[in-house]
Coordinates of C-alpha atoms in Angstrom, one line a residue:
Chain A
M1 CA 154.7 -140.2 131.6
T2 CA 157.6 -142.2 130.9
E3 CA 160.9 -139.7 132.1
I4 CA 164.3 -142.2 132.4
T5 CA 167.1 -140.9 133.9
V6 CA 170.5 -142.5 133.9
D7 CA 172.4 -140.6 136.4
N8 CA 176.0 -141.1 136.4
V9 CA 176.5 -144.6 136.2
F10 CA 180.1 -146.5 135.9
K11 CA 180.1 -150.1 135.1
S12 CA 183.7 -152.3 135.2
Y13 CA 184.3 -155.7 135.3
A14 CA 186.8 -157.2 137.5
M15 CA 189.1 -154.4 137.0
T16 CA 188.2 -153.7 133.7
P17 CA 186.0 -150.3 133.2
V18 CA 183.4 -150.1 130.6
L19 CA 181.5 -147.4 131.0
E20 CA 181.8 -144.2 133.1
R21 CA 180.2 -141.1 134.1
V22 CA 177.1 -142.1 131.9
S23 CA 174.2 -139.3 132.3
V24 CA 171.2 -138.9 130.2
T25 CA 167.7 -138.0 130.6
L26 CA 164.8 -139.5 128.2
P27 CA 161.9 -137.7 128.2
D28 CA 158.4 -139.6 127.5
H29 CA 158.2 -141.2 124.1
E30 CA 161.8 -140.8 123.3
F31 CA 162.7 -143.3 120.3
C32 CA 166.2 -143.4 121.9
T33 CA 169.2 -144.7 119.2
I34 CA 172.0 -145.9 120.7
L35 CA 175.4 -146.5 118.9
G36 CA 178.7 -147.5 119.4
P37 CA 181.9 -149.5 117.9
S38 CA 181.9 -153.0 119.2
G39 CA 182.9 -153.2 122.8
A40 CA 181.9 -149.8 123.2
G41 CA 179.8 -151.1 126.0
K42 CA 176.3 -150.3 124.2
S43 CA 174.7 -153.7 125.1
T44 CA 176.4 -153.4 128.6
M45 CA 174.0 -150.1 128.7
L46 CA 171.4 -151.8 127.4
R47 CA 172.3 -154.6 130.2
I48 CA 171.5 -152.0 132.9
L49 CA 168.2 -150.1 131.8
L50 CA 167.5 -154.0 131.4
S51 CA 168.4 -154.8 135.2
M52 CA 170.2 -157.7 133.7
E53 CA 173.6 -156.3 135.3
T54 CA 173.7 -153.6 138.1
P55 CA 175.5 -151.1 137.8
T56 CA 179.0 -150.4 139.4
S57 CA 177.9 -147.4 140.6
G58 CA 175.2 -144.6 140.3
Q59 CA 171.7 -145.8 139.4
V60 CA 168.7 -145.9 136.6
L61 CA 165.3 -143.7 137.6
I62 CA 162.2 -144.4 135.7
D63 CA 159.8 -141.3 136.3
G64 CA 162.1 -140.7 139.9
V65 CA 162.0 -144.5 141.0
P66 CA 165.3 -146.3 141.2
I67 CA 164.1 -149.4 138.1
D68 CA 163.9 -153.1 140.3
D69 CA 167.3 -155.0 140.8
E70 CA 165.7 -158.2 138.7
P71 CA 164.3 -157.8 135.2
Q72 CA 160.3 -156.8 135.2
P73 CA 157.3 -156.0 132.8
D74 CA 157.4 -152.4 133.4
R75 CA 160.3 -152.9 130.5
G76 CA 159.9 -155.4 127.2
V77 CA 162.8 -156.9 125.5
V78 CA 163.4 -158.0 122.1
F79 CA 166.7 -159.5 121.7
Q80 CA 169.1 -160.4 118.2
R81 CA 167.8 -164.1 118.7
Y82 CA 166.2 -166.4 121.1
S83 CA 163.5 -164.0 122.3
V84 CA 160.5 -166.0 121.4
F85 CA 159.7 -169.8 123.4
P86 CA 160.2 -172.3 120.7
H87 CA 158.3 -174.9 122.1
M88 CA 155.0 -172.9 122.3
T89 CA 152.9 -171.6 119.2
A90 CA 152.9 -167.9 118.2
L91 CA 149.4 -167.4 120.0
K92 CA 150.5 -168.8 122.8
N93 CA 153.9 -167.2 122.2
V94 CA 152.0 -163.5 122.7
M95 CA 149.3 -165.3 125.6
I96 CA 151.8 -166.7 127.7
G97 CA 152.6 -163.1 129.0
P98 CA 149.1 -162.1 130.6
E99 CA 149.0 -165.6 131.4
L100 CA 152.2 -165.4 133.4
K101 CA 151.4 -162.3 134.8
A102 CA 147.8 -163.7 135.9
G103 CA 150.1 -166.0 138.6
N104 CA 149.3 -169.8 138.7
W105 CA 147.7 -172.6 137.2
F106 CA 144.3 -172.1 139.5
T107 CA 144.2 -168.0 139.0
R108 CA 145.1 -168.3 135.2
P109 CA 142.4 -166.7 132.0
L110 CA 139.9 -169.4 131.7
G111 CA 136.6 -168.9 129.9
A112 CA 135.7 -165.7 128.3
K113 CA 138.6 -164.0 130.4
R114 CA 141.0 -166.5 128.1
R115 CA 138.9 -166.2 125.2
Q116 CA 139.3 -161.8 125.6
L117 CA 143.2 -162.9 126.1
R118 CA 143.5 -164.7 122.9
N119 CA 141.3 -162.1 120.8
R120 CA 143.2 -159.5 121.8
A121 CA 146.4 -161.8 121.2
A122 CA 145.3 -162.1 117.6
S123 CA 144.5 -159.1 117.0
L124 CA 148.4 -158.0 118.0
L125 CA 149.4 -161.1 115.6
E126 CA 147.7 -159.5 112.8
E127 CA 148.8 -155.9 113.6
V128 CA 152.8 -157.2 113.4
G129 CA 151.6 -158.8 110.0
L130 CA 151.5 -162.3 111.9
G131 CA 147.9 -163.0 111.1
H132 CA 148.6 -165.8 109.2
A133 CA 150.8 -168.0 111.1
I134 CA 149.1 -168.0 114.8
D135 CA 149.1 -171.7 114.7
K136 CA 152.9 -172.3 113.7
F137 CA 155.6 -172.6 116.0
P138 CA 158.7 -170.1 115.9
S139 CA 161.1 -172.6 113.9
Q140 CA 158.8 -172.7 111.1
L141 CA 158.9 -168.5 111.0
S142 CA 161.9 -166.4 109.2
G143 CA 163.8 -164.3 110.8
G144 CA 161.9 -161.3 110.3
M145 CA 158.9 -163.6 111.7
Q146 CA 160.5 -164.1 115.0
Q147 CA 161.0 -160.9 115.7
R148 CA 157.8 -159.6 114.8
L149 CA 156.5 -162.3 117.1
A150 CA 159.1 -161.1 119.9
I151 CA 158.0 -157.7 119.1
A152 CA 154.0 -158.3 119.5
Q153 CA 154.9 -160.8 122.8
A154 CA 156.5 -157.7 124.2
M155 CA 153.7 -155.3 123.3
I156 CA 150.7 -157.3 124.6
M157 CA 152.2 -156.3 128.1
E158 CA 151.6 -152.7 127.7
P159 CA 155.7 -152.1 128.7
K160 CA 156.4 -148.4 129.7
V161 CA 159.7 -148.7 127.7
L162 CA 160.8 -151.2 125.0
L163 CA 164.6 -152.7 125.0
L164 CA 165.5 -153.3 121.7
D165 CA 169.3 -155.3 121.2
E166 CA 170.0 -155.4 117.3
P167 CA 166.7 -156.5 116.6
F168 CA 167.0 -156.2 113.3
G169 CA 170.8 -157.7 113.1
A170 CA 170.5 -160.8 112.0
L171 CA 168.0 -159.3 108.9
D172 CA 168.1 -158.9 105.7
P173 CA 167.8 -155.2 104.1
A174 CA 164.5 -155.5 102.7
T175 CA 162.9 -157.0 105.5
K176 CA 164.7 -154.8 108.0
R177 CA 163.0 -151.6 106.0
S178 CA 159.6 -153.1 106.4
M179 CA 160.4 -153.9 110.4
H180 CA 161.3 -150.0 110.4
G181 CA 157.9 -149.0 109.5
L182 CA 156.2 -151.3 111.6
I183 CA 158.4 -150.5 114.9
L184 CA 157.7 -146.9 114.4
D185 CA 154.2 -147.5 113.5
L186 CA 153.9 -149.4 117.1
W187 CA 155.3 -146.3 118.6
E188 CA 153.8 -143.9 117.8
R189 CA 150.5 -145.7 118.4
N190 CA 151.7 -146.7 122.1
K191 CA 153.2 -144.0 122.9
M192 CA 155.7 -146.0 125.0
T193 CA 159.6 -145.4 125.3
I194 CA 161.9 -147.1 123.0
V195 CA 165.8 -147.5 123.8
M196 CA 166.9 -149.3 120.7
V197 CA 171.2 -150.7 120.4
T198 CA 172.1 -151.2 117.0
H199 CA 175.5 -150.8 114.9
D200 CA 174.2 -149.6 111.9
I201 CA 174.0 -145.6 111.2
Q202 CA 171.3 -145.8 108.8
E203 CA 169.1 -147.4 110.9
A204 CA 169.9 -145.2 114.0
F205 CA 168.9 -141.9 112.2
T206 CA 165.8 -142.8 110.5
L207 CA 164.7 -144.2 113.8
G208 CA 165.7 -142.2 116.5
T209 CA 164.5 -138.9 117.8
R210 CA 167.5 -139.2 120.1
I211 CA 170.6 -140.3 119.2
L212 CA 173.3 -141.4 121.6
M213 CA 177.1 -142.3 120.7
I214 CA 178.6 -144.2 123.4
D215 CA 182.4 -144.4 122.7
K216 CA 185.6 -143.4 124.5
V217 CA 186.6 -139.8 124.9
R218 CA 190.5 -141.2 126.3
D219 CA 192.2 -143.7 124.5
D220 CA 195.4 -145.1 125.2
P221 CA 196.6 -147.1 122.6
H222 CA 199.1 -148.8 124.4
A223 CA 196.3 -149.5 126.8
P224 CA 193.0 -150.1 125.1
A225 CA 191.5 -151.1 128.6
A226 CA 192.5 -148.9 130.8
Y227 CA 189.3 -146.1 130.2
G228 CA 185.8 -146.7 129.8
S229 CA 183.0 -145.6 127.4
T230 CA 180.7 -142.7 127.6
I231 CA 177.9 -140.9 125.8
T232 CA 180.5 -138.8 123.3
H233 CA 177.6 -137.2 121.0
D234 CA 174.1 -136.8 122.1
L235 CA 171.7 -135.4 119.3
K236 CA 168.1 -134.4 119.4
L237 CA 166.4 -134.6 116.6
D238 CA 163.5 -133.3 114.9
P239 CA 160.4 -136.3 115.3
N240 CA 158.6 -134.2 112.1
R241 CA 161.8 -133.8 110.0
R242 CA 163.7 -137.1 109.4
P243 CA 167.0 -136.8 108.3
P244 CA 167.0 -137.1 104.7
L245 CA 167.2 -140.5 103.9
A246 CA 169.3 -139.7 100.8
V247 CA 172.6 -139.3 102.3
V248 CA 172.8 -143.3 101.9
T249 CA 176.2 -143.6 100.6
E250 CA 178.2 -146.4 100.1
D251 CA 180.9 -146.1 103.0
T252 CA 177.5 -145.8 105.5
M253 CA 177.2 -149.4 103.9
D254 CA 180.7 -150.5 104.5
A255 CA 181.0 -148.6 108.2
S256 CA 182.2 -151.3 110.0
E257 CA 181.8 -151.5 113.8
D258 CA 184.8 -152.9 114.8
D259 CA 187.0 -149.7 113.6
P260 CA 186.0 -146.9 115.7
H261 CA 187.3 -144.0 113.5
S262 CA 185.7 -145.2 110.7
M263 CA 182.7 -145.5 112.6
R264 CA 183.6 -141.7 114.4
A265 CA 184.3 -140.2 110.9
I266 CA 180.8 -141.8 109.4
F267 CA 179.0 -140.9 112.0
A268 CA 180.2 -136.7 112.3
R269 CA 178.9 -137.0 108.1
W270 CA 175.7 -138.3 108.9
T271 CA 175.2 -135.1 111.7
E272 CA 176.1 -132.8 109.6
N273 CA 173.5 -134.0 106.6
A274 CA 171.0 -134.2 109.0
G275 CA 171.5 -130.5 109.2
D276 CA 168.4 -128.9 111.0
A277 CA 166.8 -131.9 111.7
V278 CA 169.0 -132.3 114.7
L279 CA 167.5 -129.8 117.0
E280 CA 170.3 -130.2 120.1
K281 CA 173.9 -131.3 120.1
G282 CA 175.5 -132.6 123.8
G283 CA 177.7 -135.2 124.6
A284 CA 181.5 -135.5 126.4
A285 CA 183.3 -135.0 122.7
L286 CA 181.2 -131.7 122.3
K287 CA 182.4 -130.7 126.1
A288 CA 185.9 -132.3 124.8
H289 CA 186.4 -129.7 122.5
A290 CA 184.7 -126.9 124.0
D291 CA 187.7 -127.0 127.0
Chain B
M1 CA 181.9 -194.5 87.9
K2 CA 180.6 -192.3 90.7
R3 CA 182.0 -192.2 93.9
A4 CA 180.9 -194.7 96.4
F5 CA 178.9 -192.9 99.1
N6 CA 177.4 -190.8 96.0
Y7 CA 175.2 -194.5 95.4
V8 CA 172.2 -194.1 97.5
P9 CA 169.6 -197.0 97.2
S10 CA 165.8 -196.5 96.8
R11 CA 163.2 -196.8 99.7
P12 CA 162.0 -200.6 98.8
T13 CA 165.8 -201.9 98.2
A14 CA 166.5 -199.8 101.6
I15 CA 163.8 -202.1 103.5
M16 CA 165.3 -204.8 101.7
L17 CA 168.9 -204.1 102.7
A18 CA 167.9 -203.8 105.8
C19 CA 166.3 -207.1 106.3
L20 CA 168.8 -208.8 104.9
P21 CA 171.2 -208.5 107.7
F22 CA 168.4 -210.7 110.1
I23 CA 167.8 -212.6 107.5
L24 CA 171.6 -213.8 107.0
A25 CA 171.6 -214.2 110.6
V26 CA 168.7 -217.1 110.6
I27 CA 170.2 -218.5 108.0
I28 CA 173.5 -219.4 109.2
Y29 CA 171.5 -220.5 112.3
L30 CA 169.9 -222.6 110.5
I31 CA 172.9 -224.2 108.9
G32 CA 175.1 -224.2 111.8
S33 CA 172.2 -226.4 114.0
E34 CA 171.6 -228.5 110.9
M35 CA 175.3 -229.9 110.8
R36 CA 175.2 -230.4 114.8
L37 CA 172.6 -231.7 114.9
A38 CA 173.0 -234.5 111.9
E39 CA 176.3 -235.1 114.5
N40 CA 174.4 -235.4 117.4
P41 CA 170.9 -235.6 117.3
K42 CA 170.8 -234.7 121.4
D43 CA 173.1 -231.6 120.8
K44 CA 171.9 -228.9 123.1
L45 CA 174.0 -225.9 122.1
M46 CA 172.3 -225.2 118.7
P47 CA 168.6 -226.3 119.0
S48 CA 166.3 -226.5 116.1
F49 CA 163.3 -224.1 115.6
S50 CA 161.0 -226.9 116.3
S51 CA 162.6 -227.5 119.8
F52 CA 161.9 -224.0 120.3
G53 CA 158.6 -223.8 119.5
E54 CA 158.0 -227.0 121.9
A55 CA 159.7 -225.2 125.0
M56 CA 158.0 -222.1 123.9
N57 CA 154.8 -223.8 124.1
A58 CA 155.1 -225.2 127.1
L59 CA 155.9 -222.4 129.0
A60 CA 153.7 -219.6 127.1
F61 CA 151.0 -221.9 126.1
T62 CA 150.5 -224.3 128.6
E63 CA 149.6 -223.7 132.1
N64 CA 152.5 -225.0 135.1
R65 CA 151.2 -228.0 136.8
R66 CA 152.5 -226.4 140.0
T67 CA 151.6 -223.1 140.0
G68 CA 148.9 -223.2 137.7
E69 CA 150.6 -219.8 135.8
Y70 CA 151.9 -219.4 132.4
V71 CA 155.2 -218.8 133.7
F72 CA 156.5 -217.0 130.0
W73 CA 154.0 -214.5 131.0
Q74 CA 154.1 -214.5 134.4
D75 CA 157.6 -213.4 133.6
T76 CA 157.2 -210.9 131.4
Y77 CA 154.9 -209.2 133.8
V78 CA 157.3 -209.1 136.7
S79 CA 160.4 -208.3 135.2
L80 CA 157.9 -205.3 133.0
E81 CA 156.8 -204.0 135.9
R82 CA 159.9 -203.7 137.7
L83 CA 161.9 -202.3 135.0
L84 CA 158.5 -199.7 134.6
T85 CA 158.7 -198.4 137.9
G86 CA 162.1 -198.2 138.1
L87 CA 162.0 -196.3 135.4
G88 CA 159.2 -194.1 135.8
I89 CA 160.7 -193.3 139.6
S90 CA 164.0 -192.1 137.8
V91 CA 161.9 -190.1 135.7
A92 CA 160.1 -188.4 138.6
L93 CA 163.9 -187.9 140.3
C94 CA 165.3 -186.6 137.6
L95 CA 162.8 -183.8 136.9
L96 CA 162.1 -183.5 140.7
I97 CA 166.4 -183.2 141.3
G98 CA 167.8 -182.1 137.6
L99 CA 165.2 -178.6 137.2
P100 CA 166.1 -177.3 140.4
V101 CA 169.7 -177.9 140.4
G102 CA 170.1 -177.2 137.0
F103 CA 168.5 -173.9 137.0
L104 CA 169.2 -172.4 140.6
P105 CA 172.6 -171.7 141.3
Y106 CA 173.1 -172.0 145.1
L107 CA 171.2 -175.3 144.7
R108 CA 173.9 -175.8 141.3
R109 CA 177.1 -175.1 143.2
M110 CA 176.1 -177.2 146.4
W111 CA 175.0 -180.1 144.3
E112 CA 176.1 -180.5 141.0
P113 CA 179.6 -181.9 142.3
F114 CA 178.0 -184.3 144.0
I115 CA 175.3 -186.0 141.5
A116 CA 178.6 -185.6 139.0
A117 CA 180.4 -188.2 142.2
F118 CA 177.3 -190.6 142.9
S119 CA 176.4 -191.2 139.0
L120 CA 180.3 -192.8 138.5
I121 CA 179.4 -195.2 141.1
P122 CA 178.9 -198.3 140.2
P123 CA 175.7 -199.9 140.3
L124 CA 176.4 -203.1 140.2
A125 CA 179.3 -202.7 143.0
V126 CA 176.6 -201.5 145.5
L127 CA 173.9 -204.2 144.5
P128 CA 174.9 -206.1 147.9
I129 CA 174.5 -203.5 149.8
L130 CA 171.0 -202.5 148.3
F131 CA 170.5 -206.5 149.1
I132 CA 171.4 -206.2 152.5
M133 CA 169.8 -203.0 153.0
F134 CA 166.7 -203.6 151.6
G135 CA 166.0 -207.6 151.5
L136 CA 165.9 -209.9 148.6
G137 CA 162.2 -208.5 147.5
E138 CA 161.2 -206.3 144.7
T139 CA 162.3 -203.3 146.2
S140 CA 166.0 -203.5 146.0
K141 CA 165.6 -204.4 141.7
I142 CA 163.9 -201.8 141.3
V143 CA 166.0 -199.4 144.0
L144 CA 169.1 -200.9 141.4
I145 CA 167.3 -199.9 138.1
V146 CA 166.9 -196.6 139.9
F147 CA 170.8 -196.4 141.0
G148 CA 172.1 -197.0 137.7
V149 CA 169.5 -194.9 135.6
A150 CA 168.7 -191.6 137.6
P151 CA 171.9 -189.8 138.3
F152 CA 172.5 -190.3 134.3
L153 CA 169.5 -188.9 133.8
T154 CA 169.1 -186.2 136.8
R155 CA 172.8 -184.9 135.0
D156 CA 171.3 -184.9 131.7
V157 CA 168.4 -182.9 132.7
A158 CA 170.7 -180.1 134.9
L159 CA 173.0 -180.2 132.0
S160 CA 170.1 -179.7 129.1
V161 CA 168.8 -177.1 131.5
A162 CA 171.9 -174.8 131.4
Q163 CA 171.5 -174.8 127.3
I164 CA 168.6 -173.1 127.5
P165 CA 169.5 -169.5 126.4
R166 CA 169.1 -166.8 128.7
E167 CA 167.9 -164.7 126.8
Q168 CA 164.6 -166.3 127.1
I169 CA 164.7 -166.5 131.1
I170 CA 165.4 -162.4 130.6
K171 CA 162.3 -162.4 128.3
A172 CA 160.2 -164.3 130.7
Q173 CA 161.0 -162.8 133.5
T174 CA 159.9 -158.9 131.8
L175 CA 156.6 -160.8 131.1
G176 CA 156.5 -161.3 135.2
A177 CA 157.0 -164.8 135.0
S178 CA 158.1 -166.3 138.6
T179 CA 160.9 -169.0 139.3
L180 CA 158.4 -172.2 139.6
Q181 CA 156.2 -170.7 136.4
I182 CA 159.9 -170.5 134.4
M183 CA 160.7 -174.1 135.4
T184 CA 157.1 -175.9 134.5
Q185 CA 156.6 -173.9 131.5
I186 CA 159.6 -171.8 129.6
I187 CA 162.5 -175.2 131.5
L188 CA 160.7 -178.3 131.6
P189 CA 159.1 -178.1 128.1
Q190 CA 162.1 -177.8 126.7
V191 CA 164.1 -180.1 128.6
L192 CA 161.4 -182.9 127.7
P193 CA 162.8 -183.9 123.9
R194 CA 166.2 -184.5 125.6
L195 CA 164.5 -186.6 128.5
F196 CA 163.4 -188.7 125.7
D197 CA 166.4 -189.2 124.0
S198 CA 168.2 -189.6 127.2
L199 CA 165.7 -191.9 128.5
R200 CA 165.7 -194.4 125.0
L201 CA 169.6 -194.4 125.6
S202 CA 169.2 -195.2 129.2
L203 CA 166.7 -198.8 128.2
G204 CA 170.1 -200.9 127.8
A205 CA 171.1 -200.0 131.0
A206 CA 167.9 -200.2 132.7
W207 CA 167.6 -203.9 131.3
L208 CA 171.0 -204.7 132.2
F209 CA 170.6 -204.2 135.6
L210 CA 167.0 -205.6 136.0
I211 CA 168.5 -209.1 134.5
A212 CA 172.1 -209.0 137.3
A213 CA 169.5 -208.6 140.1
E214 CA 166.7 -211.0 138.8
A215 CA 169.9 -213.3 137.9
I216 CA 171.2 -213.2 142.0
A217 CA 168.2 -213.3 144.0
S218 CA 164.4 -214.0 142.6
E219 CA 161.7 -216.2 142.2
G220 CA 160.4 -214.7 138.8
G221 CA 161.3 -212.6 136.0
L222 CA 162.9 -212.9 132.6
G223 CA 166.7 -212.5 133.8
Y224 CA 165.6 -215.6 136.5
R225 CA 164.3 -217.7 134.1
I226 CA 167.6 -217.5 131.8
F227 CA 169.8 -217.6 134.7
L228 CA 167.5 -220.6 136.1
V229 CA 167.4 -223.0 133.1
R230 CA 171.2 -222.4 132.2
R231 CA 172.0 -225.4 134.7
Y232 CA 170.5 -227.6 132.0
L233 CA 171.7 -226.1 129.5
S234 CA 168.3 -225.5 127.6
M235 CA 169.3 -223.1 124.6
D236 CA 165.8 -223.6 123.5
V237 CA 164.4 -221.6 126.6
I238 CA 167.3 -219.1 126.5
L239 CA 167.5 -218.3 122.9
P240 CA 163.6 -216.9 122.5
Y241 CA 164.1 -215.6 125.8
V242 CA 166.7 -213.0 124.8
L243 CA 164.8 -212.4 121.7
W244 CA 162.2 -211.6 123.3
I245 CA 163.7 -209.0 125.5
T246 CA 165.4 -207.6 122.8
L247 CA 161.8 -207.5 120.8
L248 CA 160.3 -205.6 124.5
A249 CA 163.4 -203.1 124.6
F250 CA 163.2 -202.2 121.1
L251 CA 159.0 -202.2 121.5
M252 CA 159.8 -199.4 124.6
D253 CA 162.4 -197.7 122.6
Y254 CA 160.0 -196.9 119.8
A255 CA 157.5 -195.8 122.1
L256 CA 159.2 -193.3 123.5
A257 CA 160.3 -192.1 120.4
A258 CA 156.6 -191.9 119.4
M259 CA 155.8 -190.0 122.5
S260 CA 158.3 -187.4 122.2
R261 CA 156.9 -186.6 118.8
W262 CA 153.5 -186.5 120.4
A263 CA 154.4 -184.4 123.2
C264 CA 157.0 -182.3 121.9
R265 CA 156.0 -182.0 118.4
W266 CA 157.6 -178.4 118.0
K267 CA 160.9 -180.7 118.4
H268 CA 160.0 -182.4 115.4
L269 CA 159.4 -180.5 113.2
E270 CA 161.0 -180.0 109.9
M271 CA 162.7 -176.5 109.8
K272 CA 161.1 -174.9 107.0
P273 CA 160.3 -171.4 107.2
A274 CA 156.5 -170.4 106.3

């Protein structure tokens, strides 16, 4: 069981608020996608979950225990780029996690233990579709293959939570689709919680069982930095009834994260199209309407 | 008629072209030497190739009557020993200091400005201090090389540590790595290729400091010999020594490049996706 609780998190840089009043509870085995216009603070949210940054106030708990204030092996991560070590082969990149965790040069796995680790790493690489490339260095792999490697590297640590920061943002559409299949597969088989930041609405609806839209509720056009963002929409999707992908429209492709208005409109249309697949709606925007 | 830069030589042509300036230099020297010797057979400025041969034969292949040593090889040995000791100590220092200073914010704030200032001290200006402190023996010469090369290498290592993407350091933490593990297993291997390059660039400076130190106070070495025979205008010794030093420097440069390719294979791969 892994339950992530974000409890009234505020984050500001100098005097500029980025996030305010962010509270959400993610139950075990959730696939949570975080959407939002650029600059809204969705990556900041992920960095807080990763302990790359500490919230100005509020806290994050996993199973009721506040997360450590440094990145730790209980939370794995895949970034958009630079997630793998360029000086190690694919196999070594996957083996390095357990090796590092085992401790120093003298306590690292040797002999039978090392062979066991090697086999585990190799089968994990096989699983993510890199069985043929275990001796290649990252620079010899394509962008999609590097991300597969990064996922395998994180998976071998069996983290409770896997954090993904726009992991497929730099990939072409076909590669992206095959990566979606891979990540859903791994998520279902390993029963972990995934939190993924993306600016691709289609991706968010395709993968997520939970969609959080991080955006500004209050916006002062004369002082755009006056208010921080919060969770404006919080959708729970039925994992067994994924929203129809047929709603992919031209404008979805054009959804620009630089234009908050178009993003909000397209998000609303997607929510509508998702229909019965949406089990529950929440978020600050809903509350604002209710008032 | 194509644009000039669109004419690219084939490989054999390229090799021939590369040899041409060397051949040209030799020919020009030969002509100059011939002309001067025709005018004055005792001219010392541009000796003929045969007098190079005689001088070198006497120094390299004839036992010295007084010491029983082969002077040329003894000079080479002494100089290389000083140079390699100096460079070795510099590399050790630059890793021992540069890695932690580049990686740990507290150490960086404390030492980076100091190292930057330290690396600007002209090493030759402190040579007298080194002679006073360490005497005229081997120590002061090696220290001069270290003084001239290590601060530059240390700064370079510290800077290239800072260039490693932050994502990698975060990633290593999520894999459970400690500070020391990250420094030795993630950062050090990625700094090495750059260190090899910087070391190659430092070779010129290292030779400069070696020869300067040997010229001023020494009892042997390639630089010592050149400055010793200068009194007799012995160009027949100086020129072959200069060529020999150049060759040694070139071979060291080549060896470092080869070591880099061997030790950092990942850096020298052709960037071809599989």
